[in-house]
mmCIF file of C-alpha atoms and ligand atoms in Angstrom:
data_model
loop_
_atom_site.group_PDB
_atom_site.id
_atom_site.type_symbol
_atom_site.label_atom_id
_atom_site.label_comp_id
_atom_site.label_asym_id
_atom_site.label_seq_id
_atom_site.Cartn_x
_atom_site.Cartn_y
_atom_site.Cartn_z
ATOM 1 C CA MET J 852 -4.952 -14.201 -49.834
ATOM 2 C CA THR J 853 -5.223 -15.335 -46.198
ATOM 3 C CA HIS J 854 -2.420 -17.347 -44.585
ATOM 4 C CA MET J 855 -3.280 -19.511 -41.903
ATOM 5 C CA TYR J 856 -0.297 -19.444 -40.068
ATOM 6 C CA GLY J 857 2.116 -17.282 -41.049
ATOM 7 C CA ARG J 858 3.843 -17.361 -44.249
ATOM 8 C CA HIS J 859 6.184 -19.677 -45.346
ATOM 9 C CA ILE J 860 9.914 -19.305 -46.607
ATOM 10 C CA LEU J 861 11.781 -21.983 -48.561
ATOM 11 C CA ILE J 862 15.210 -22.390 -47.687
ATOM 12 C CA VAL J 863 16.940 -24.296 -50.530
ATOM 13 C CA GLU J 864 20.250 -24.199 -49.200
ATOM 14 C CA ASP J 865 23.492 -27.317 -48.516
ATOM 15 C CA GLU J 866 25.108 -25.898 -46.067
ATOM 16 C CA GLU J 867 23.031 -27.269 -42.719
ATOM 17 C CA PRO J 868 24.423 -24.362 -40.499
ATOM 18 C CA ILE J 869 23.221 -21.641 -42.571
ATOM 19 C CA ARG J 870 19.626 -22.940 -43.061
ATOM 20 C CA ASN J 871 19.637 -23.187 -39.256
ATOM 21 C CA LEU J 872 20.530 -19.438 -38.856
ATOM 22 C CA VAL J 873 17.832 -18.871 -41.064
ATOM 23 C CA ARG J 874 15.247 -20.894 -39.584
ATOM 24 C CA PHE J 875 15.992 -19.362 -36.361
ATOM 25 C CA ALA J 876 15.912 -15.768 -37.276
ATOM 26 C CA LEU J 877 12.659 -16.442 -39.396
ATOM 27 C CA GLU J 878 11.012 -18.258 -36.997
ATOM 28 C CA ARG J 879 11.044 -15.424 -34.545
ATOM 29 C CA GLU J 880 9.289 -13.170 -36.779
ATOM 30 C CA ASP J 881 6.764 -15.986 -37.077
ATOM 31 C CA TYR J 882 7.206 -17.152 -40.700
ATOM 32 C CA GLN J 883 6.871 -20.858 -41.394
ATOM 33 C CA VAL J 884 10.168 -22.042 -42.480
ATOM 34 C CA LEU J 885 10.416 -25.059 -44.862
ATOM 35 C CA GLU J 886 13.887 -26.893 -45.731
ATOM 36 C CA ALA J 887 15.448 -28.140 -48.782
ATOM 37 C CA GLY J 888 18.919 -28.974 -49.508
ATOM 38 C CA THR J 889 18.854 -29.773 -53.074
ATOM 39 C CA ALA J 890 17.157 -28.681 -56.321
ATOM 40 C CA GLN J 891 14.919 -31.947 -55.656
ATOM 41 C CA GLU J 892 14.304 -31.373 -52.645
ATOM 42 C CA GLY J 893 13.138 -28.182 -53.116
ATOM 43 C CA ARG J 894 10.661 -29.513 -55.677
ATOM 44 C CA LEU J 895 9.169 -32.149 -53.523
ATOM 45 C CA ALA J 896 9.065 -29.380 -50.804
ATOM 46 C CA ILE J 897 6.944 -26.701 -52.827
ATOM 47 C CA ALA J 898 4.450 -29.789 -54.146
ATOM 48 C CA ASP J 899 3.670 -30.071 -50.978
ATOM 49 C CA VAL J 900 3.243 -26.232 -49.080
ATOM 50 C CA ARG J 901 3.507 -23.204 -51.860
ATOM 51 C CA PRO J 902 6.069 -20.856 -49.843
ATOM 52 C CA ASP J 903 5.689 -17.243 -49.977
ATOM 53 C CA LEU J 904 9.180 -16.912 -50.671
ATOM 54 C CA ILE J 905 12.378 -18.904 -51.329
ATOM 55 C CA LEU J 906 15.787 -18.097 -50.551
ATOM 56 C CA MET J 907 17.774 -19.900 -53.148
ATOM 57 C CA ASP J 908 21.729 -20.748 -52.416
ATOM 58 C CA TRP J 909 23.601 -20.208 -55.371
ATOM 59 C CA MET J 910 25.794 -22.978 -55.363
ATOM 60 C CA LEU J 911 23.934 -26.363 -54.776
ATOM 61 C CA PRO J 912 25.138 -29.774 -55.636
ATOM 62 C CA GLY J 913 23.056 -31.409 -58.607
ATOM 63 C CA VAL J 914 20.899 -28.735 -60.163
ATOM 64 C CA SER J 915 22.189 -25.029 -59.248
ATOM 65 C CA GLY J 916 20.648 -22.661 -57.376
ATOM 66 C CA LEU J 917 20.206 -20.706 -60.453
ATOM 67 C CA ASP J 918 18.812 -23.228 -62.635
ATOM 68 C CA PHE J 919 16.304 -24.087 -60.217
ATOM 69 C CA ALA J 920 15.352 -20.682 -59.907
ATOM 70 C CA ARG J 921 15.216 -20.187 -63.877
ATOM 71 C CA GLU J 922 13.092 -23.395 -63.800
ATOM 72 C CA LEU J 923 10.536 -21.785 -61.151
ATOM 73 C CA LYS J 924 10.742 -18.865 -62.835
ATOM 74 C CA SER J 925 9.828 -20.016 -66.262
ATOM 75 C CA SER J 926 7.027 -22.089 -64.707
ATOM 76 C CA GLU J 927 3.214 -20.941 -65.005
ATOM 77 C CA ALA J 928 2.223 -22.793 -61.401
ATOM 78 C CA PHE J 929 5.081 -21.249 -59.710
ATOM 79 C CA CYS J 930 6.689 -17.967 -61.583
ATOM 80 C CA ASP J 931 4.982 -15.762 -58.969
ATOM 81 C CA ILE J 932 6.683 -16.865 -56.155
ATOM 82 C CA PRO J 933 9.630 -14.667 -55.259
ATOM 83 C CA ILE J 934 13.171 -15.684 -55.029
ATOM 84 C CA ILE J 935 16.043 -14.005 -53.333
ATOM 85 C CA MET J 936 19.521 -15.796 -54.113
ATOM 86 C CA LEU J 937 21.933 -16.368 -51.499
ATOM 87 C CA THR J 938 25.558 -15.734 -53.131
ATOM 88 C CA ALA J 939 29.260 -16.395 -51.457
ATOM 89 C CA ARG J 940 31.294 -13.387 -51.437
ATOM 90 C CA GLY J 941 33.034 -12.794 -54.700
ATOM 91 C CA GLU J 942 30.256 -13.747 -57.061
ATOM 92 C CA GLU J 943 29.363 -10.122 -57.521
ATOM 93 C CA GLU J 944 29.406 -11.005 -61.414
ATOM 94 C CA ASP J 945 27.352 -13.713 -60.814
ATOM 95 C CA LYS J 946 24.655 -11.885 -59.133
ATOM 96 C CA VAL J 947 23.715 -10.147 -61.418
ATOM 97 C CA ARG J 948 23.010 -12.681 -64.276
ATOM 98 C CA GLY J 949 20.856 -14.130 -61.109
ATOM 99 C CA LEU J 950 18.542 -10.806 -61.641
ATOM 100 C CA TYR J 951 18.739 -11.919 -64.680
ATOM 101 C CA ALA J 952 17.730 -15.011 -64.346
ATOM 102 C CA GLY J 953 13.987 -13.107 -62.911
ATOM 103 C CA CYS J 954 14.760 -13.312 -59.296
ATOM 104 C CA ASP J 955 13.880 -10.792 -57.064
ATOM 105 C CA ASP J 956 17.220 -9.788 -54.518
ATOM 106 C CA TYR J 957 20.203 -11.581 -53.774
ATOM 107 C CA MET J 958 22.312 -11.204 -50.448
ATOM 108 C CA THR J 959 25.504 -12.061 -50.189
ATOM 109 C CA LYS J 960 26.649 -14.445 -47.358
ATOM 110 C CA PRO J 961 27.239 -13.670 -44.704
ATOM 111 C CA PHE J 962 24.407 -11.736 -43.759
ATOM 112 C CA SER J 963 23.000 -10.841 -40.391
ATOM 113 C CA ALA J 964 19.260 -11.745 -39.514
ATOM 114 C CA ALA J 965 18.409 -8.656 -39.225
ATOM 115 C CA GLU J 966 19.179 -7.792 -42.979
ATOM 116 C CA LEU J 967 17.501 -11.004 -44.197
ATOM 117 C CA VAL J 968 14.474 -10.079 -42.468
ATOM 118 C CA ALA J 969 14.544 -6.849 -43.878
ATOM 119 C CA ARG J 970 15.012 -7.620 -47.482
ATOM 120 C CA ILE J 971 12.138 -10.580 -47.065
ATOM 121 C CA HIS J 972 9.868 -7.775 -46.128
ATOM 122 C CA ALA J 973 10.510 -5.383 -48.689
ATOM 123 C CA VAL J 974 10.561 -8.410 -51.241
ATOM 124 C CA LEU J 975 6.923 -9.668 -50.000
ATOM 125 C CA ARG J 976 5.836 -6.229 -49.612
ATOM 126 C CA ARG J 977 6.389 -5.421 -53.524
ATOM 127 C CA SER J 978 4.947 -8.815 -54.849
ATOM 128 C CA HIS J 979 1.748 -8.557 -53.078
ATOM 129 C CA VAL J 980 1.986 -12.515 -52.413
ATOM 130 C CA GLY J 981 -0.491 -13.211 -49.590
ATOM 131 C CA GLY J 982 0.188 -9.333 -48.490
ATOM 132 C CA LEU J 983 2.082 -8.267 -45.643
ATOM 133 C CA ASP J 984 -0.287 -7.108 -43.803
ATOM 134 C CA ALA J 985 -3.068 -10.264 -44.053
ATOM 135 C CA PRO J 986 -4.546 -11.155 -41.042
ATOM 136 C CA ILE J 987 -3.908 -13.914 -39.430
ATOM 137 C CA GLU J 988 -6.697 -16.643 -38.913
ATOM 138 C CA VAL J 989 -7.516 -19.411 -36.712
ATOM 139 C CA GLY J 990 -10.682 -20.668 -36.240
ATOM 140 C CA ASP J 991 -12.599 -17.717 -35.315
ATOM 141 C CA ILE J 992 -9.615 -15.659 -34.241
ATOM 142 C CA SER J 993 -8.056 -12.754 -36.397
ATOM 143 C CA VAL J 994 -5.343 -10.919 -35.572
ATOM 144 C CA ASP J 995 -4.471 -7.773 -37.562
ATOM 145 C CA VAL J 996 -0.601 -7.728 -36.906
ATOM 146 C CA ALA J 997 -0.779 -4.418 -38.436
ATOM 147 C CA ALA J 998 -3.079 -2.861 -36.321
ATOM 148 C CA GLN J 999 -2.572 -5.159 -33.579
ATOM 149 C CA ARG J 1000 -5.829 -5.715 -33.417
ATOM 150 C CA VAL J 1001 -7.748 -8.916 -32.338
ATOM 151 C CA SER J 1002 -11.019 -9.761 -33.476
ATOM 152 C CA ILE J 1003 -13.457 -13.012 -33.023
ATOM 153 C CA LYS J 1004 -16.306 -13.627 -35.192
ATOM 154 C CA GLY J 1005 -15.236 -9.420 -36.502
ATOM 155 C CA THR J 1006 -15.983 -8.608 -32.624
ATOM 156 C CA PRO J 1007 -13.018 -6.300 -31.423
ATOM 157 C CA LEU J 1008 -11.318 -8.233 -28.508
ATOM 158 C CA SER J 1009 -9.664 -6.347 -25.740
ATOM 159 C CA LEU J 1010 -6.283 -7.471 -25.249
ATOM 160 C CA GLY J 1011 -3.339 -6.188 -22.875
ATOM 161 C CA PRO J 1012 0.112 -6.184 -24.708
ATOM 162 C CA THR J 1013 1.556 -9.428 -23.107
ATOM 163 C CA GLU J 1014 -1.814 -11.550 -23.645
ATOM 164 C CA TYR J 1015 -2.077 -9.915 -27.212
ATOM 165 C CA ARG J 1016 1.811 -11.573 -27.982
ATOM 166 C CA LEU J 1017 0.702 -14.432 -26.216
ATOM 167 C CA LEU J 1018 -2.029 -14.901 -28.789
ATOM 168 C CA HIS J 1019 -0.480 -13.806 -31.659
ATOM 169 C CA PHE J 1020 2.165 -16.392 -30.750
ATOM 170 C CA PHE J 1021 0.401 -18.894 -30.288
ATOM 171 C CA CYS J 1022 -1.979 -18.475 -33.778
ATOM 172 C CA THR J 1023 1.431 -18.539 -35.742
ATOM 173 C CA HIS J 1024 2.178 -21.562 -33.743
ATOM 174 C CA PRO J 1025 -0.633 -23.974 -33.261
ATOM 175 C CA GLU J 1026 -0.878 -27.461 -33.077
ATOM 176 C CA ARG J 1027 2.487 -27.731 -31.196
ATOM 177 C CA ALA J 1028 3.226 -28.475 -27.454
ATOM 178 C CA TYR J 1029 5.462 -25.887 -25.843
ATOM 179 C CA THR J 1030 7.176 -25.593 -22.767
ATOM 180 C CA ARG J 1031 6.859 -22.345 -19.979
ATOM 181 C CA GLU J 1032 10.514 -21.947 -21.324
ATOM 182 C CA GLN J 1033 9.877 -22.027 -24.346
ATOM 183 C CA VAL J 1034 6.653 -19.719 -24.175
ATOM 184 C CA LEU J 1035 8.607 -17.295 -22.601
ATOM 185 C CA ASP J 1036 11.791 -16.902 -24.653
ATOM 186 C CA ARG J 1037 9.703 -16.592 -27.630
ATOM 187 C CA VAL J 1038 6.813 -14.058 -26.019
ATOM 188 C CA TRP J 1039 8.858 -12.271 -23.417
ATOM 189 C CA GLY J 1040 12.317 -12.670 -25.277
ATOM 190 C CA GLN J 1041 15.582 -14.581 -23.946
ATOM 191 C CA ASN J 1042 17.029 -11.667 -22.045
ATOM 192 C CA VAL J 1043 14.602 -11.227 -20.108
ATOM 193 C CA TYR J 1044 14.425 -12.823 -16.697
ATOM 194 C CA VAL J 1045 10.304 -13.872 -15.329
ATOM 195 C CA GLU J 1046 9.588 -16.557 -13.492
ATOM 196 C CA GLU J 1047 7.618 -19.440 -15.406
ATOM 197 C CA ARG J 1048 4.652 -19.463 -13.670
ATOM 198 C CA THR J 1049 4.270 -15.876 -15.312
ATOM 199 C CA VAL J 1050 3.394 -17.409 -17.968
ATOM 200 C CA ASP J 1051 0.565 -19.174 -15.976
ATOM 201 C CA VAL J 1052 -0.812 -16.041 -14.941
ATOM 202 C CA HIS J 1053 -1.285 -14.653 -18.315
ATOM 203 C CA ILE J 1054 -1.926 -17.774 -19.942
ATOM 204 C CA ARG J 1055 -5.309 -17.223 -17.339
ATOM 205 C CA ARG J 1056 -5.836 -13.221 -17.933
ATOM 206 C CA LEU J 1057 -6.144 -14.717 -22.373
ATOM 207 C CA ARG J 1058 -8.376 -17.506 -21.429
ATOM 208 C CA LYS J 1059 -10.491 -15.487 -19.820
ATOM 209 C CA ALA J 1060 -10.876 -12.959 -22.452
ATOM 210 C CA LEU J 1061 -11.389 -15.898 -25.012
ATOM 211 C CA ALA J 1062 -14.000 -17.689 -22.773
ATOM 212 C CA PRO J 1063 -17.088 -15.126 -23.850
ATOM 213 C CA PHE J 1064 -16.238 -16.572 -27.250
ATOM 214 C CA GLY J 1065 -15.760 -19.805 -26.534
ATOM 215 C CA CYS J 1066 -12.796 -19.709 -27.566
ATOM 216 C CA ASP J 1067 -10.528 -20.215 -24.296
ATOM 217 C CA ALA J 1068 -10.551 -24.171 -25.031
ATOM 218 C CA LEU J 1069 -7.774 -23.688 -28.072
ATOM 219 C CA ILE J 1070 -5.537 -23.207 -25.200
ATOM 220 C CA GLN J 1071 -4.760 -26.641 -23.681
ATOM 221 C CA THR J 1072 -2.864 -27.355 -20.450
ATOM 222 C CA VAL J 1073 -0.481 -30.269 -21.581
ATOM 223 C CA ARG J 1074 0.475 -32.300 -18.298
ATOM 224 C CA GLY J 1075 3.890 -32.590 -17.760
ATOM 225 C CA THR J 1076 4.634 -29.894 -20.519
ATOM 226 C CA GLY J 1077 3.329 -26.700 -20.843
ATOM 227 C CA TYR J 1078 0.703 -25.597 -22.978
ATOM 228 C CA ARG J 1079 -0.354 -26.104 -27.209
ATOM 229 C CA PHE J 1080 -3.205 -23.881 -29.414
ATOM 230 C CA SER J 1081 -5.489 -26.545 -30.881
ATOM 231 C CA THR J 1082 -8.586 -25.985 -32.945
ATOM 232 C CA ARG J 1083 -8.520 -29.678 -32.365
ATOM 233 C CA PRO J 1084 -10.328 -31.622 -28.875
ATOM 234 C CA ALA J 1085 -7.289 -31.923 -26.345
ATOM 235 C CA ALA J 1086 -6.232 -35.303 -26.588
HETATM 236 CA CA1 CA L 1179 26.064 -23.660 -50.958
#
């Protein structure tokens, strides 16, 4: 199973600051984050986009996270979606019950972004859902993240490290306009001082590399904003 635009993680959590923290941490790792504040919202989210993994808060208003996890694990359609339970400190005994409910792992709040990402990787690797090494495919472009190789219609593409990161970012964040500053933050990192026109230089190089395959038009200039990576024609 190949995922078009990175893996989807659903977080079911009623505390917005925690959802924001998780979204921020996971989007930096090129996951697509879906959010729900209750089990009911979670059901709707899952019906819309099937997530590759669910982060489930234990204490939710209404149906508890544990009951929702049980519900999913006993359903034929969703039983194979891995679930990591999020618990508050002091619920250690309950954690054991969480594992009995068929959950794949648990984490105690507060947790660090690094711990979260490591746990998710470990659970996804175990679960074989999608496979962590599945290439990202957008149009004719295929990005093999594990090998850090790009090919177009099977032909390998030679890219510099910055152009690779740029293309990887675009392939995992398509159909959305980004300012040069946002591209700098996401591709170069927030603590690096680089001028915004550096983005233009590397965009130019990337377009040049894509041009022989007719894929350079995927990188669209958004006037007054920055850039968009899209398989649809620019407006
Ligand atoms: Ca809660």
